[in-house]
Amino acid sequence: MSMNKTFGSTLIIAGTTIGAGMLALPLASAGLGFATATLTMLGLWALMIYTALLMLEVHQHADQNATLHTLARQLLGRKGQLVAGFAVMFLFYSLCAAYIAGGGAQLNDKLNNWMGLEISAQTSTVLFTVIFGAIVCIGTHSVDLVNRALFTLKLVALATMLVLLAPHVQSVHLVEMPVQKGLLLSALPVIFTSFGFHGSIPSIVRYVGLDMKSLRKIMILGSATPLVIYVLWQVASQGVLSQPDLMASTTLGAFIATLSELLHNPTVSQSVSIFADLALATSFLGVSLGLFDFMADSLNRGTTGSGRLQTALITFVPPLCFALFYPQGFIMALGFAAIALVILAIFLPVAMVKAQRRQRPAQDDSYQVRGGSAALMAATGTGILIISAQFLQMAGVIPAVG
C-alpha cells in the first residue's frame, strides 16, 4: 500500500506542478534562447526541491496532520502564522479562482461544441467546481485515484504534441542567444511559478505518513517529472519556431495557431487543447486539496461529514464567486502570485528551518538538509530577486512576458 501511495503522491506533486501555465513557458522564455531558458529552469527547480526538502525537515518533528498553519504557529509564533495564513490563502484562492474560470470556460466549450448541449457559461463554471470540489471533499485518496487517470491522459496528449512537433525541430533555433539581458529577469517569475507545488506538501505528509525516505523520493521524483517534460516541451516549441516568431506570438492562442499553421496539422491544436484541459484539472485538484486541508486545520473543522462539507464551502465558494462575478480581479491577483509563492515556498521554509535548528540542534537520527546557512542565504537571495523582478515588471521597467 505504501508503495502505491508513494506513486500516487508523486503524481499529485507532478500534476499540481504541470499546470496550464506550462504552455506559456515558451512565450516567457522566447527572448532567452533555449540554452539560457533551460539553465534558468534547472536553477529554479533546484531551488524549489531544496525548499521542499526544508519543509520535510520541519514536518519530521511535528504531528503528521500538521498544516502550514500549525507549523508556522509552533516555530514562528503568532506573527509568522498570520504571514503564512495570508500567503497561503491569497495564493490558493487566486489560483483556484483562475482554475475555476478557465476550467468552466473549457468545460462549456466541450459541452456546447462537442456534445451539442446549450449550457450557459455560468452553469458550466458551477458544474466544474461541484465535480472537482466533491473529489477533494471525499479525501486525498479520491484525489489520488482521479489524478492518476487524468495524469495518464495528460501524458498521452503531451506525447502526441511532442511526436507531431519533433520532426520539425531545427537545431539552428535551439542555439539562439538571449535577445536582451533584461528578459532573463522578466522570465524569472513565470518559470518560478511553474515549479510551485509546496502548498500540497502537508496534504502529502498527512497521506503518506512521516516516512522521510518515501517523502524525499516523492518530492524529488514529483518535481523532476515536470522538469523533464518542460525541457522536452521547450525543445519542441523553441526548436520549431524561430525566436522572432515566438516573440511575435504574444498570447497562447496565437502561439498554438502559429504552430498549427506551420505544421498544417489541426491535431496539434486539438492535442494542445486537451492537454491544457487536463493540466488545468490536475493543477486544480492539487491546489484545492492543499487549500482544503489548510482551511480544515485553521478553522478546526473535524473529519465528520458535516465538518468536511463546511470546509468545502469555505474552500470553493469564494473562488467560485470571484470567477463568476469579478473575473478581472483574479487576473490582477495572479500578477502577485509569484510574490505569494516566494513567501510560501522560500521565505517560510527557510525561516521555520532556522527556528527549528536553533531549538533542536542536529540529532543523529533526524533528517537535515545539506548546505547549512550558506544555502539558506542563497535561497533567500533568489527569492528577493524574483520578487524584485515581479515588481519591476508591474512598474513597466522590464517587459512583461508569458
mmCIF file of C-alpha atoms in Angstrom:
data_model
loop_
_atom_site.group_PDB
_atom_site.id
_atom_site.type_symbol
_atom_site.label_atom_id
_atom_site.label_comp_id
_atom_site.label_asym_id
_atom_site.label_seq_id
_atom_site.Cartn_x
_atom_site.Cartn_y
_atom_site.Cartn_z
ATOM 1 C CA MET A 1 0.000 0.000 0.000
ATOM 2 C CA SER A 2 2.756 2.440 0.926
ATOM 3 C CA MET A 3 4.407 1.892 -2.478
ATOM 4 C CA ASN A 4 1.040 2.632 -4.076
ATOM 5 C CA LYS A 5 0.660 5.812 -2.005
ATOM 6 C CA THR A 6 4.216 6.875 -2.877
ATOM 7 C CA PHE A 7 3.469 6.518 -6.580
ATOM 8 C CA GLY A 8 0.131 8.328 -6.284
ATOM 9 C CA SER A 9 1.644 11.150 -4.233
ATOM 10 C CA THR A 10 4.472 11.590 -6.757
ATOM 11 C CA LEU A 11 1.824 12.047 -9.450
ATOM 12 C CA ILE A 12 -0.110 14.539 -7.284
ATOM 13 C CA ILE A 13 3.070 16.666 -6.924
ATOM 14 C CA ALA A 14 3.783 16.379 -10.667
ATOM 15 C CA GLY A 15 0.140 17.038 -11.564
ATOM 16 C CA THR A 16 -0.052 20.123 -9.351
ATOM 17 C CA THR A 17 3.163 21.463 -10.871
ATOM 18 C CA ILE A 18 2.382 20.850 -14.554
ATOM 19 C CA GLY A 19 -0.455 23.313 -14.910
ATOM 20 C CA ALA A 20 -1.800 25.087 -17.942
ATOM 21 C CA GLY A 21 0.949 27.667 -17.224
ATOM 22 C CA MET A 22 3.408 25.219 -18.792
ATOM 23 C CA LEU A 23 2.062 26.203 -22.206
ATOM 24 C CA ALA A 24 3.165 29.791 -21.577
ATOM 25 C CA LEU A 25 6.776 28.777 -20.863
ATOM 26 C CA PRO A 26 7.975 29.040 -24.499
ATOM 27 C CA LEU A 27 6.452 32.540 -24.678
ATOM 28 C CA ALA A 28 8.018 33.583 -21.362
ATOM 29 C CA SER A 29 11.444 32.315 -22.367
ATOM 30 C CA ALA A 30 11.251 33.168 -26.101
ATOM 31 C CA GLY A 31 13.752 36.006 -25.819
ATOM 32 C CA LEU A 32 16.240 33.921 -23.802
ATOM 33 C CA GLY A 33 17.088 31.225 -26.293
ATOM 34 C CA PHE A 34 16.873 27.520 -25.459
ATOM 35 C CA ALA A 35 20.157 27.092 -23.520
ATOM 36 C CA THR A 36 19.621 30.067 -21.182
ATOM 37 C CA ALA A 37 15.962 29.118 -20.615
ATOM 38 C CA THR A 38 16.911 25.523 -19.765
ATOM 39 C CA LEU A 39 19.669 26.586 -17.338
ATOM 40 C CA THR A 40 17.236 29.004 -15.654
ATOM 41 C CA MET A 41 14.717 26.160 -15.284
ATOM 42 C CA LEU A 42 17.347 23.858 -13.800
ATOM 43 C CA GLY A 43 18.390 26.513 -11.288
ATOM 44 C CA LEU A 44 14.830 27.301 -10.185
ATOM 45 C CA TRP A 45 13.938 23.599 -9.994
ATOM 46 C CA ALA A 46 16.980 23.011 -7.732
ATOM 47 C CA LEU A 47 15.841 25.912 -5.526
ATOM 48 C CA MET A 48 12.276 24.553 -5.265
ATOM 49 C CA ILE A 49 13.370 20.998 -4.496
ATOM 50 C CA TYR A 50 15.741 22.382 -1.823
ATOM 51 C CA THR A 51 12.955 24.324 -0.087
ATOM 52 C CA ALA A 52 10.582 21.324 -0.407
ATOM 53 C CA LEU A 53 13.151 19.231 1.479
ATOM 54 C CA LEU A 54 13.382 22.023 4.077
ATOM 55 C CA MET A 55 9.621 21.631 4.544
ATOM 56 C CA LEU A 56 10.141 17.900 5.184
ATOM 57 C CA GLU A 57 12.839 18.721 7.746
ATOM 58 C CA VAL A 58 10.273 20.866 9.550
ATOM 59 C CA HIS A 59 7.480 18.273 9.265
ATOM 60 C CA GLN A 60 9.523 15.438 10.812
ATOM 61 C CA HIS A 61 9.233 16.921 14.333
ATOM 62 C CA ALA A 62 5.548 17.849 14.045
ATOM 63 C CA ASP A 63 2.269 15.967 14.062
ATOM 64 C CA GLN A 64 1.573 14.003 10.860
ATOM 65 C CA ASN A 65 -1.594 16.061 10.273
ATOM 66 C CA ALA A 66 0.104 19.463 10.743
ATOM 67 C CA THR A 67 -0.503 22.045 8.023
ATOM 68 C CA LEU A 68 1.468 25.236 7.434
ATOM 69 C CA HIS A 69 -0.941 26.957 9.846
ATOM 70 C CA THR A 70 0.183 24.734 12.751
ATOM 71 C CA LEU A 71 3.868 24.589 11.762
ATOM 72 C CA ALA A 72 4.187 28.376 11.458
ATOM 73 C CA ARG A 73 2.498 28.850 14.850
ATOM 74 C CA GLN A 74 4.848 26.368 16.535
ATOM 75 C CA LEU A 75 8.064 27.739 15.038
ATOM 76 C CA LEU A 76 7.431 31.400 14.170
ATOM 77 C CA GLY A 77 4.742 32.401 16.677
ATOM 78 C CA ARG A 78 1.509 34.290 16.028
ATOM 79 C CA LYS A 79 3.030 36.790 13.562
ATOM 80 C CA GLY A 80 4.621 34.039 11.480
ATOM 81 C CA GLN A 81 1.316 32.180 11.477
ATOM 82 C CA LEU A 82 -0.523 35.265 10.173
ATOM 83 C CA VAL A 83 2.028 35.772 7.361
ATOM 84 C CA ALA A 84 1.797 32.072 6.434
ATOM 85 C CA GLY A 85 -2.004 32.154 6.529
ATOM 86 C CA PHE A 86 -2.217 35.247 4.365
ATOM 87 C CA ALA A 87 0.288 33.923 1.777
ATOM 88 C CA VAL A 88 -1.464 30.529 1.524
ATOM 89 C CA MET A 89 -4.970 31.968 1.267
ATOM 90 C CA PHE A 90 -4.016 34.711 -1.189
ATOM 91 C CA LEU A 91 -2.120 32.322 -3.466
ATOM 92 C CA PHE A 92 -4.570 29.413 -3.279
ATOM 93 C CA TYR A 93 -7.747 31.450 -3.608
ATOM 94 C CA SER A 94 -6.425 33.378 -6.627
ATOM 95 C CA LEU A 95 -5.163 30.149 -8.271
ATOM 96 C CA CYS A 96 -8.447 28.358 -7.534
ATOM 97 C CA ALA A 97 -10.442 31.276 -8.993
ATOM 98 C CA ALA A 98 -8.251 31.196 -12.119
ATOM 99 C CA TYR A 99 -8.606 27.412 -12.476
ATOM 100 C CA ILE A 100 -12.378 27.561 -11.912
ATOM 101 C CA ALA A 101 -12.803 30.314 -14.524
ATOM 102 C CA GLY A 102 -10.528 28.526 -17.024
ATOM 103 C CA GLY A 103 -11.963 25.074 -16.289
ATOM 104 C CA GLY A 104 -15.539 26.359 -16.510
ATOM 105 C CA ALA A 105 -14.846 28.001 -19.887
ATOM 106 C CA GLN A 106 -13.170 24.860 -21.257
ATOM 107 C CA LEU A 107 -15.974 22.600 -19.952
ATOM 108 C CA ASN A 108 -18.542 24.961 -21.527
ATOM 109 C CA ASP A 109 -16.710 24.774 -24.859
ATOM 110 C CA LYS A 110 -16.642 20.954 -24.766
ATOM 111 C CA LEU A 111 -20.326 20.593 -23.715
ATOM 112 C CA ASN A 112 -21.588 23.073 -26.312
ATOM 113 C CA ASN A 113 -19.322 22.307 -29.277
ATOM 114 C CA TRP A 114 -18.571 18.613 -28.790
ATOM 115 C CA MET A 115 -21.831 17.398 -27.251
ATOM 116 C CA GLY A 116 -24.191 19.964 -28.758
ATOM 117 C CA LEU A 117 -25.694 20.948 -25.386
ATOM 118 C CA GLU A 118 -26.951 24.502 -24.835
ATOM 119 C CA ILE A 119 -25.444 25.341 -21.442
ATOM 120 C CA SER A 120 -24.596 28.806 -20.120
ATOM 121 C CA ALA A 121 -21.016 29.697 -19.161
ATOM 122 C CA GLN A 122 -22.086 30.249 -15.517
ATOM 123 C CA THR A 123 -23.693 26.785 -15.299
ATOM 124 C CA SER A 124 -20.516 25.149 -16.675
ATOM 125 C CA THR A 125 -18.388 27.024 -14.132
ATOM 126 C CA VAL A 126 -20.598 25.859 -11.234
ATOM 127 C CA LEU A 127 -20.629 22.304 -12.643
ATOM 128 C CA PHE A 128 -16.802 22.217 -12.902
ATOM 129 C CA THR A 129 -16.494 23.418 -9.270
ATOM 130 C CA VAL A 130 -19.048 20.923 -7.931
ATOM 131 C CA ILE A 131 -17.452 17.924 -9.716
ATOM 132 C CA PHE A 132 -13.863 18.644 -8.648
ATOM 133 C CA GLY A 133 -14.894 20.041 -5.253
ATOM 134 C CA ALA A 134 -16.647 16.749 -4.485
ATOM 135 C CA ILE A 135 -13.499 14.749 -5.359
ATOM 136 C CA VAL A 136 -11.406 16.902 -2.973
ATOM 137 C CA CYS A 137 -14.109 16.799 -0.265
ATOM 138 C CA ILE A 138 -14.079 12.978 -0.232
ATOM 139 C CA GLY A 139 -10.344 12.998 0.595
ATOM 140 C CA THR A 140 -6.762 12.625 -0.616
ATOM 141 C CA HIS A 141 -7.325 9.019 -1.687
ATOM 142 C CA SER A 142 -10.036 10.028 -4.201
ATOM 143 C CA VAL A 143 -7.827 12.902 -5.453
ATOM 144 C CA ASP A 144 -5.026 10.348 -5.891
ATOM 145 C CA LEU A 145 -7.183 7.967 -7.992
ATOM 146 C CA VAL A 146 -8.753 10.654 -10.216
ATOM 147 C CA ASN A 147 -5.389 12.401 -10.618
ATOM 148 C CA ARG A 148 -3.771 9.155 -11.835
ATOM 149 C CA ALA A 149 -6.349 8.780 -14.593
ATOM 150 C CA LEU A 150 -6.127 12.445 -15.655
ATOM 151 C CA PHE A 151 -2.318 12.435 -15.481
ATOM 152 C CA THR A 152 -2.137 9.369 -17.744
ATOM 153 C CA LEU A 153 -4.389 11.065 -20.317
ATOM 154 C CA LYS A 154 -2.321 14.242 -19.982
ATOM 155 C CA LEU A 155 0.856 12.308 -20.837
ATOM 156 C CA VAL A 156 -0.874 10.828 -23.908
ATOM 157 C CA ALA A 157 -1.863 14.339 -25.099
ATOM 158 C CA LEU A 158 1.653 15.611 -24.383
ATOM 159 C CA ALA A 159 3.274 12.678 -26.207
ATOM 160 C CA THR A 160 1.004 13.364 -29.219
ATOM 161 C CA MET A 161 2.065 17.033 -29.210
ATOM 162 C CA LEU A 162 5.763 16.157 -28.972
ATOM 163 C CA VAL A 163 5.596 13.440 -31.652
ATOM 164 C CA LEU A 164 3.894 15.856 -34.079
ATOM 165 C CA LEU A 165 6.414 18.624 -33.383
ATOM 166 C CA ALA A 166 9.613 16.524 -33.198
ATOM 167 C CA PRO A 167 10.196 16.112 -36.978
ATOM 168 C CA HIS A 168 10.050 19.894 -37.416
ATOM 169 C CA VAL A 169 12.657 20.769 -34.773
ATOM 170 C CA GLN A 170 15.606 22.648 -36.287
ATOM 171 C CA SER A 171 18.823 22.750 -34.295
ATOM 172 C CA VAL A 172 19.547 26.266 -35.599
ATOM 173 C CA HIS A 173 16.634 27.586 -33.496
ATOM 174 C CA LEU A 174 17.975 25.921 -30.347
ATOM 175 C CA VAL A 175 21.305 27.748 -30.380
ATOM 176 C CA GLU A 176 19.829 31.256 -30.500
ATOM 177 C CA MET A 177 21.170 33.576 -27.825
ATOM 178 C CA PRO A 178 19.264 35.907 -25.459
ATOM 179 C CA VAL A 179 17.922 38.971 -27.278
ATOM 180 C CA GLN A 180 18.495 41.278 -24.317
ATOM 181 C CA LYS A 181 19.687 40.784 -20.734
ATOM 182 C CA GLY A 182 16.546 42.239 -19.098
ATOM 183 C CA LEU A 183 14.448 39.376 -20.461
ATOM 184 C CA LEU A 184 16.036 36.916 -18.017
ATOM 185 C CA LEU A 185 14.627 38.956 -15.130
ATOM 186 C CA SER A 186 11.254 39.099 -16.894
ATOM 187 C CA ALA A 187 11.111 35.311 -17.284
ATOM 188 C CA LEU A 188 12.055 34.518 -13.658
ATOM 189 C CA PRO A 189 8.585 34.899 -12.052
ATOM 190 C CA VAL A 190 6.859 32.854 -14.802
ATOM 191 C CA ILE A 191 9.388 29.992 -14.717
ATOM 192 C CA PHE A 192 9.458 30.082 -10.890
ATOM 193 C CA THR A 193 5.667 29.750 -10.532
ATOM 194 C CA SER A 194 5.641 26.820 -12.964
ATOM 195 C CA PHE A 195 7.565 24.806 -10.301
ATOM 196 C CA GLY A 196 5.189 25.606 -7.432
ATOM 197 C CA PHE A 197 3.801 22.599 -5.548
ATOM 198 C CA HIS A 198 4.677 23.457 -1.938
ATOM 199 C CA GLY A 199 1.088 24.071 -0.881
ATOM 200 C CA SER A 200 0.361 20.369 -1.404
ATOM 201 C CA ILE A 201 3.251 19.125 0.806
ATOM 202 C CA PRO A 202 1.281 18.994 4.116
ATOM 203 C CA SER A 203 -1.540 17.012 2.425
ATOM 204 C CA ILE A 204 1.035 14.527 1.054
ATOM 205 C CA VAL A 205 2.693 14.178 4.507
ATOM 206 C CA ARG A 206 -0.729 13.500 6.045
ATOM 207 C CA TYR A 207 -1.499 10.912 3.337
ATOM 208 C CA VAL A 208 1.842 9.049 3.312
ATOM 209 C CA GLY A 209 2.837 9.470 6.972
ATOM 210 C CA LEU A 210 6.176 10.634 8.386
ATOM 211 C CA ASP A 211 8.257 8.226 6.321
ATOM 212 C CA MET A 212 11.131 10.576 5.432
ATOM 213 C CA LYS A 213 12.696 8.259 2.857
ATOM 214 C CA SER A 214 9.438 7.923 0.874
ATOM 215 C CA LEU A 215 8.641 11.632 1.224
ATOM 216 C CA ARG A 216 12.048 12.681 -0.115
ATOM 217 C CA LYS A 217 11.604 10.323 -3.072
ATOM 218 C CA ILE A 218 8.113 11.791 -3.734
ATOM 219 C CA MET A 219 9.390 15.393 -3.682
ATOM 220 C CA ILE A 220 12.413 14.715 -5.912
ATOM 221 C CA LEU A 221 10.648 12.498 -8.487
ATOM 222 C CA GLY A 222 7.423 14.513 -8.333
ATOM 223 C CA SER A 223 9.225 17.747 -9.238
ATOM 224 C CA ALA A 224 11.803 16.161 -11.601
ATOM 225 C CA THR A 225 8.979 14.825 -13.815
ATOM 226 C CA PRO A 226 7.782 18.371 -14.685
ATOM 227 C CA LEU A 227 11.386 19.476 -15.254
ATOM 228 C CA VAL A 228 11.918 16.735 -17.878
ATOM 229 C CA ILE A 229 8.543 17.466 -19.513
ATOM 230 C CA TYR A 230 9.232 21.236 -19.555
ATOM 231 C CA VAL A 231 12.609 20.725 -21.252
ATOM 232 C CA LEU A 232 11.070 18.416 -23.889
ATOM 233 C CA TRP A 233 8.297 20.980 -24.465
ATOM 234 C CA GLN A 234 10.906 23.735 -24.845
ATOM 235 C CA VAL A 235 12.862 21.634 -27.372
ATOM 236 C CA ALA A 236 9.671 21.032 -29.358
ATOM 237 C CA SER A 237 8.312 24.591 -29.280
ATOM 238 C CA GLN A 238 11.549 26.607 -29.402
ATOM 239 C CA GLY A 239 13.002 24.190 -31.941
ATOM 240 C CA VAL A 240 10.063 24.511 -34.336
ATOM 241 C CA LEU A 241 9.547 28.285 -34.201
ATOM 242 C CA SER A 242 12.288 30.852 -34.675
ATOM 243 C CA GLN A 243 12.913 33.377 -31.911
ATOM 244 C CA PRO A 244 11.223 36.281 -33.793
ATOM 245 C CA ASP A 245 8.124 34.085 -34.451
ATOM 246 C CA LEU A 246 7.944 33.064 -30.792
ATOM 247 C CA MET A 247 8.354 36.641 -29.583
ATOM 248 C CA ALA A 248 5.634 37.774 -32.010
ATOM 249 C CA SER A 249 3.177 35.216 -30.537
ATOM 250 C CA THR A 250 2.156 37.323 -27.583
ATOM 251 C CA THR A 251 -0.761 35.138 -26.486
ATOM 252 C CA LEU A 252 -1.130 31.408 -26.005
ATOM 253 C CA GLY A 253 -3.849 31.277 -28.684
ATOM 254 C CA ALA A 254 -1.578 32.994 -31.215
ATOM 255 C CA PHE A 255 1.272 30.627 -30.315
ATOM 256 C CA ILE A 256 -0.870 27.498 -30.839
ATOM 257 C CA ALA A 257 -2.319 28.937 -34.075
ATOM 258 C CA THR A 258 1.216 29.615 -35.382
ATOM 259 C CA LEU A 259 2.245 26.016 -34.588
ATOM 260 C CA SER A 260 -0.838 24.500 -36.264
ATOM 261 C CA GLU A 261 -0.411 26.717 -39.322
ATOM 262 C CA LEU A 262 3.272 25.903 -39.664
ATOM 263 C CA LEU A 263 2.670 22.149 -39.490
ATOM 264 C CA HIS A 264 -0.607 22.237 -41.482
ATOM 265 C CA ASN A 265 -1.981 19.929 -38.824
ATOM 266 C CA PRO A 266 -5.149 20.624 -36.778
ATOM 267 C CA THR A 267 -4.274 17.667 -34.484
ATOM 268 C CA VAL A 268 -1.608 19.913 -32.915
ATOM 269 C CA SER A 269 -4.142 22.430 -31.657
ATOM 270 C CA GLN A 270 -6.516 19.615 -30.584
ATOM 271 C CA SER A 271 -3.837 17.833 -28.553
ATOM 272 C CA VAL A 272 -2.702 21.165 -27.044
ATOM 273 C CA SER A 273 -6.340 21.955 -26.143
ATOM 274 C CA ILE A 274 -6.864 18.538 -24.485
ATOM 275 C CA PHE A 275 -3.529 18.833 -22.686
ATOM 276 C CA ALA A 276 -4.484 22.321 -21.397
ATOM 277 C CA ASP A 277 -7.838 20.991 -20.105
ATOM 278 C CA LEU A 278 -6.203 18.095 -18.258
ATOM 279 C CA ALA A 279 -3.331 20.240 -16.943
ATOM 280 C CA LEU A 280 -5.853 22.669 -15.529
ATOM 281 C CA ALA A 281 -7.842 19.863 -13.879
ATOM 282 C CA THR A 282 -4.821 18.180 -12.218
ATOM 283 C CA SER A 283 -3.454 21.542 -11.002
ATOM 284 C CA PHE A 284 -6.850 22.479 -9.593
ATOM 285 C CA LEU A 285 -7.067 19.147 -7.718
ATOM 286 C CA GLY A 286 -3.612 19.598 -6.158
ATOM 287 C CA VAL A 287 -4.064 23.264 -5.208
ATOM 288 C CA SER A 288 -7.603 22.916 -3.851
ATOM 289 C CA LEU A 289 -6.579 19.814 -1.835
ATOM 290 C CA GLY A 290 -3.851 21.926 -0.171
ATOM 291 C CA LEU A 291 -6.329 24.765 0.490
ATOM 292 C CA PHE A 292 -8.997 22.340 1.795
ATOM 293 C CA ASP A 293 -6.638 20.746 4.358
ATOM 294 C CA PHE A 294 -5.272 24.175 5.346
ATOM 295 C CA MET A 295 -8.771 25.581 5.973
ATOM 296 C CA ALA A 296 -9.866 22.445 7.869
ATOM 297 C CA ASP A 297 -6.854 22.814 10.193
ATOM 298 C CA SER A 298 -7.123 26.617 10.560
ATOM 299 C CA LEU A 299 -10.842 26.540 11.421
ATOM 300 C CA ASN A 300 -10.719 23.295 13.440
ATOM 301 C CA ARG A 301 -13.316 21.585 11.283
ATOM 302 C CA GLY A 302 -13.346 17.860 12.018
ATOM 303 C CA THR A 303 -13.285 14.991 9.557
ATOM 304 C CA THR A 304 -17.003 14.287 10.045
ATOM 305 C CA GLY A 305 -19.317 14.611 7.055
ATOM 306 C CA SER A 306 -20.721 17.970 8.163
ATOM 307 C CA GLY A 307 -17.213 19.238 9.058
ATOM 308 C CA ARG A 308 -15.896 18.351 5.602
ATOM 309 C CA LEU A 309 -18.919 19.922 3.925
ATOM 310 C CA GLN A 310 -18.355 23.201 5.835
ATOM 311 C CA THR A 311 -14.674 23.165 4.828
ATOM 312 C CA ALA A 312 -15.657 22.506 1.207
ATOM 313 C CA LEU A 313 -17.988 25.538 1.185
ATOM 314 C CA ILE A 314 -15.256 27.782 2.662
ATOM 315 C CA THR A 315 -12.727 26.386 0.156
ATOM 316 C CA PHE A 316 -14.757 26.553 -3.054
ATOM 317 C CA VAL A 317 -17.487 29.212 -2.726
ATOM 318 C CA PRO A 318 -15.194 32.325 -2.518
ATOM 319 C CA PRO A 319 -13.119 31.476 -5.655
ATOM 320 C CA LEU A 320 -16.304 30.401 -7.488
ATOM 321 C CA CYS A 321 -17.947 33.784 -6.719
ATOM 322 C CA PHE A 322 -14.771 35.574 -7.813
ATOM 323 C CA ALA A 323 -14.684 33.653 -11.098
ATOM 324 C CA LEU A 324 -18.385 34.298 -11.771
ATOM 325 C CA PHE A 325 -18.766 37.930 -10.713
ATOM 326 C CA TYR A 326 -15.360 39.582 -10.806
ATOM 327 C CA PRO A 327 -13.147 37.800 -13.345
ATOM 328 C CA GLN A 328 -10.742 40.780 -13.733
ATOM 329 C CA GLY A 329 -9.958 40.566 -10.010
ATOM 330 C CA PHE A 330 -8.233 37.204 -10.039
ATOM 331 C CA ILE A 331 -6.255 38.127 -13.158
ATOM 332 C CA MET A 332 -4.871 41.045 -11.127
ATOM 333 C CA ALA A 333 -4.323 38.714 -8.160
ATOM 334 C CA LEU A 334 -2.399 36.257 -10.357
ATOM 335 C CA GLY A 335 0.036 39.094 -11.096
ATOM 336 C CA PHE A 336 1.010 38.837 -7.422
ATOM 337 C CA ALA A 337 1.043 35.009 -7.393
ATOM 338 C CA ALA A 338 4.837 34.816 -7.768
ATOM 339 C CA ILE A 339 5.267 37.071 -4.698
ATOM 340 C CA ALA A 340 2.891 34.948 -2.563
ATOM 341 C CA LEU A 341 4.669 31.791 -3.784
ATOM 342 C CA VAL A 342 8.098 33.203 -2.830
ATOM 343 C CA ILE A 343 6.760 33.761 0.709
ATOM 344 C CA LEU A 344 5.174 30.308 0.849
ATOM 345 C CA ALA A 345 7.873 28.255 -0.909
ATOM 346 C CA ILE A 346 11.086 30.104 0.044
ATOM 347 C CA PHE A 347 10.844 32.587 2.937
ATOM 348 C CA LEU A 348 8.634 30.457 5.245
ATOM 349 C CA PRO A 349 10.538 27.136 4.865
ATOM 350 C CA VAL A 350 13.864 28.979 5.422
ATOM 351 C CA ALA A 351 12.540 30.844 8.492
ATOM 352 C CA MET A 352 10.972 27.701 10.002
ATOM 353 C CA VAL A 353 14.085 25.584 9.470
ATOM 354 C CA LYS A 354 16.265 28.286 11.056
ATOM 355 C CA ALA A 355 13.954 28.403 14.084
ATOM 356 C CA GLN A 356 13.834 24.620 14.353
ATOM 357 C CA ARG A 357 17.614 24.198 14.073
ATOM 358 C CA ARG A 358 18.051 26.733 16.883
ATOM 359 C CA GLN A 359 15.530 24.895 19.071
ATOM 360 C CA ARG A 360 16.753 21.394 18.231
ATOM 361 C CA PRO A 361 20.474 21.056 17.482
ATOM 362 C CA ALA A 362 21.067 18.230 14.966
ATOM 363 C CA GLN A 363 20.437 14.766 16.365
ATOM 364 C CA ASP A 364 21.901 11.634 14.850
ATOM 365 C CA ASP A 365 18.603 10.177 13.738
ATOM 366 C CA SER A 366 16.938 13.333 12.447
ATOM 367 C CA TYR A 367 16.898 14.430 8.816
ATOM 368 C CA GLN A 368 18.698 17.669 7.977
ATOM 369 C CA VAL A 369 19.008 19.195 4.508
ATOM 370 C CA ARG A 370 22.618 19.815 3.473
ATOM 371 C CA GLY A 371 24.094 23.185 2.641
ATOM 372 C CA GLY A 372 23.991 24.875 6.047
ATOM 373 C CA SER A 373 23.370 28.592 6.401
ATOM 374 C CA ALA A 374 25.050 29.425 3.035
ATOM 375 C CA ALA A 375 22.322 27.518 1.159
ATOM 376 C CA LEU A 376 19.606 29.183 3.258
ATOM 377 C CA MET A 377 21.031 32.609 2.403
ATOM 378 C CA ALA A 378 21.294 31.766 -1.310
ATOM 379 C CA ALA A 379 17.645 30.635 -1.355
ATOM 380 C CA THR A 380 16.518 33.836 0.388
ATOM 381 C CA GLY A 381 18.560 35.982 -2.024
ATOM 382 C CA THR A 382 16.965 34.287 -5.042
ATOM 383 C CA GLY A 383 13.530 34.846 -3.519
ATOM 384 C CA ILE A 384 14.246 38.571 -3.168
ATOM 385 C CA LEU A 385 15.444 38.665 -6.799
ATOM 386 C CA ILE A 386 12.193 37.039 -8.049
ATOM 387 C CA ILE A 387 10.033 39.481 -6.055
ATOM 388 C CA SER A 388 12.093 42.409 -7.385
ATOM 389 C CA ALA A 389 11.631 41.138 -10.960
ATOM 390 C CA GLN A 390 7.868 40.898 -10.414
ATOM 391 C CA PHE A 391 7.676 44.495 -9.110
ATOM 392 C CA LEU A 392 9.895 45.810 -11.930
ATOM 393 C CA GLN A 393 7.540 44.136 -14.402
ATOM 394 C CA MET A 394 4.470 45.680 -12.772
ATOM 395 C CA ALA A 395 6.144 49.099 -12.857
ATOM 396 C CA GLY A 396 6.894 48.644 -16.555
ATOM 397 C CA VAL A 397 10.669 48.877 -16.058
ATOM 398 C CA ILE A 398 11.244 45.468 -17.670
ATOM 399 C CA PRO A 399 8.964 43.835 -20.282
ATOM 400 C CA ALA A 400 6.139 41.539 -19.140
ATOM 401 C CA VAL A 401 6.199 38.048 -20.640
ATOM 402 C CA GLY A 402 4.132 34.868 -20.638
#
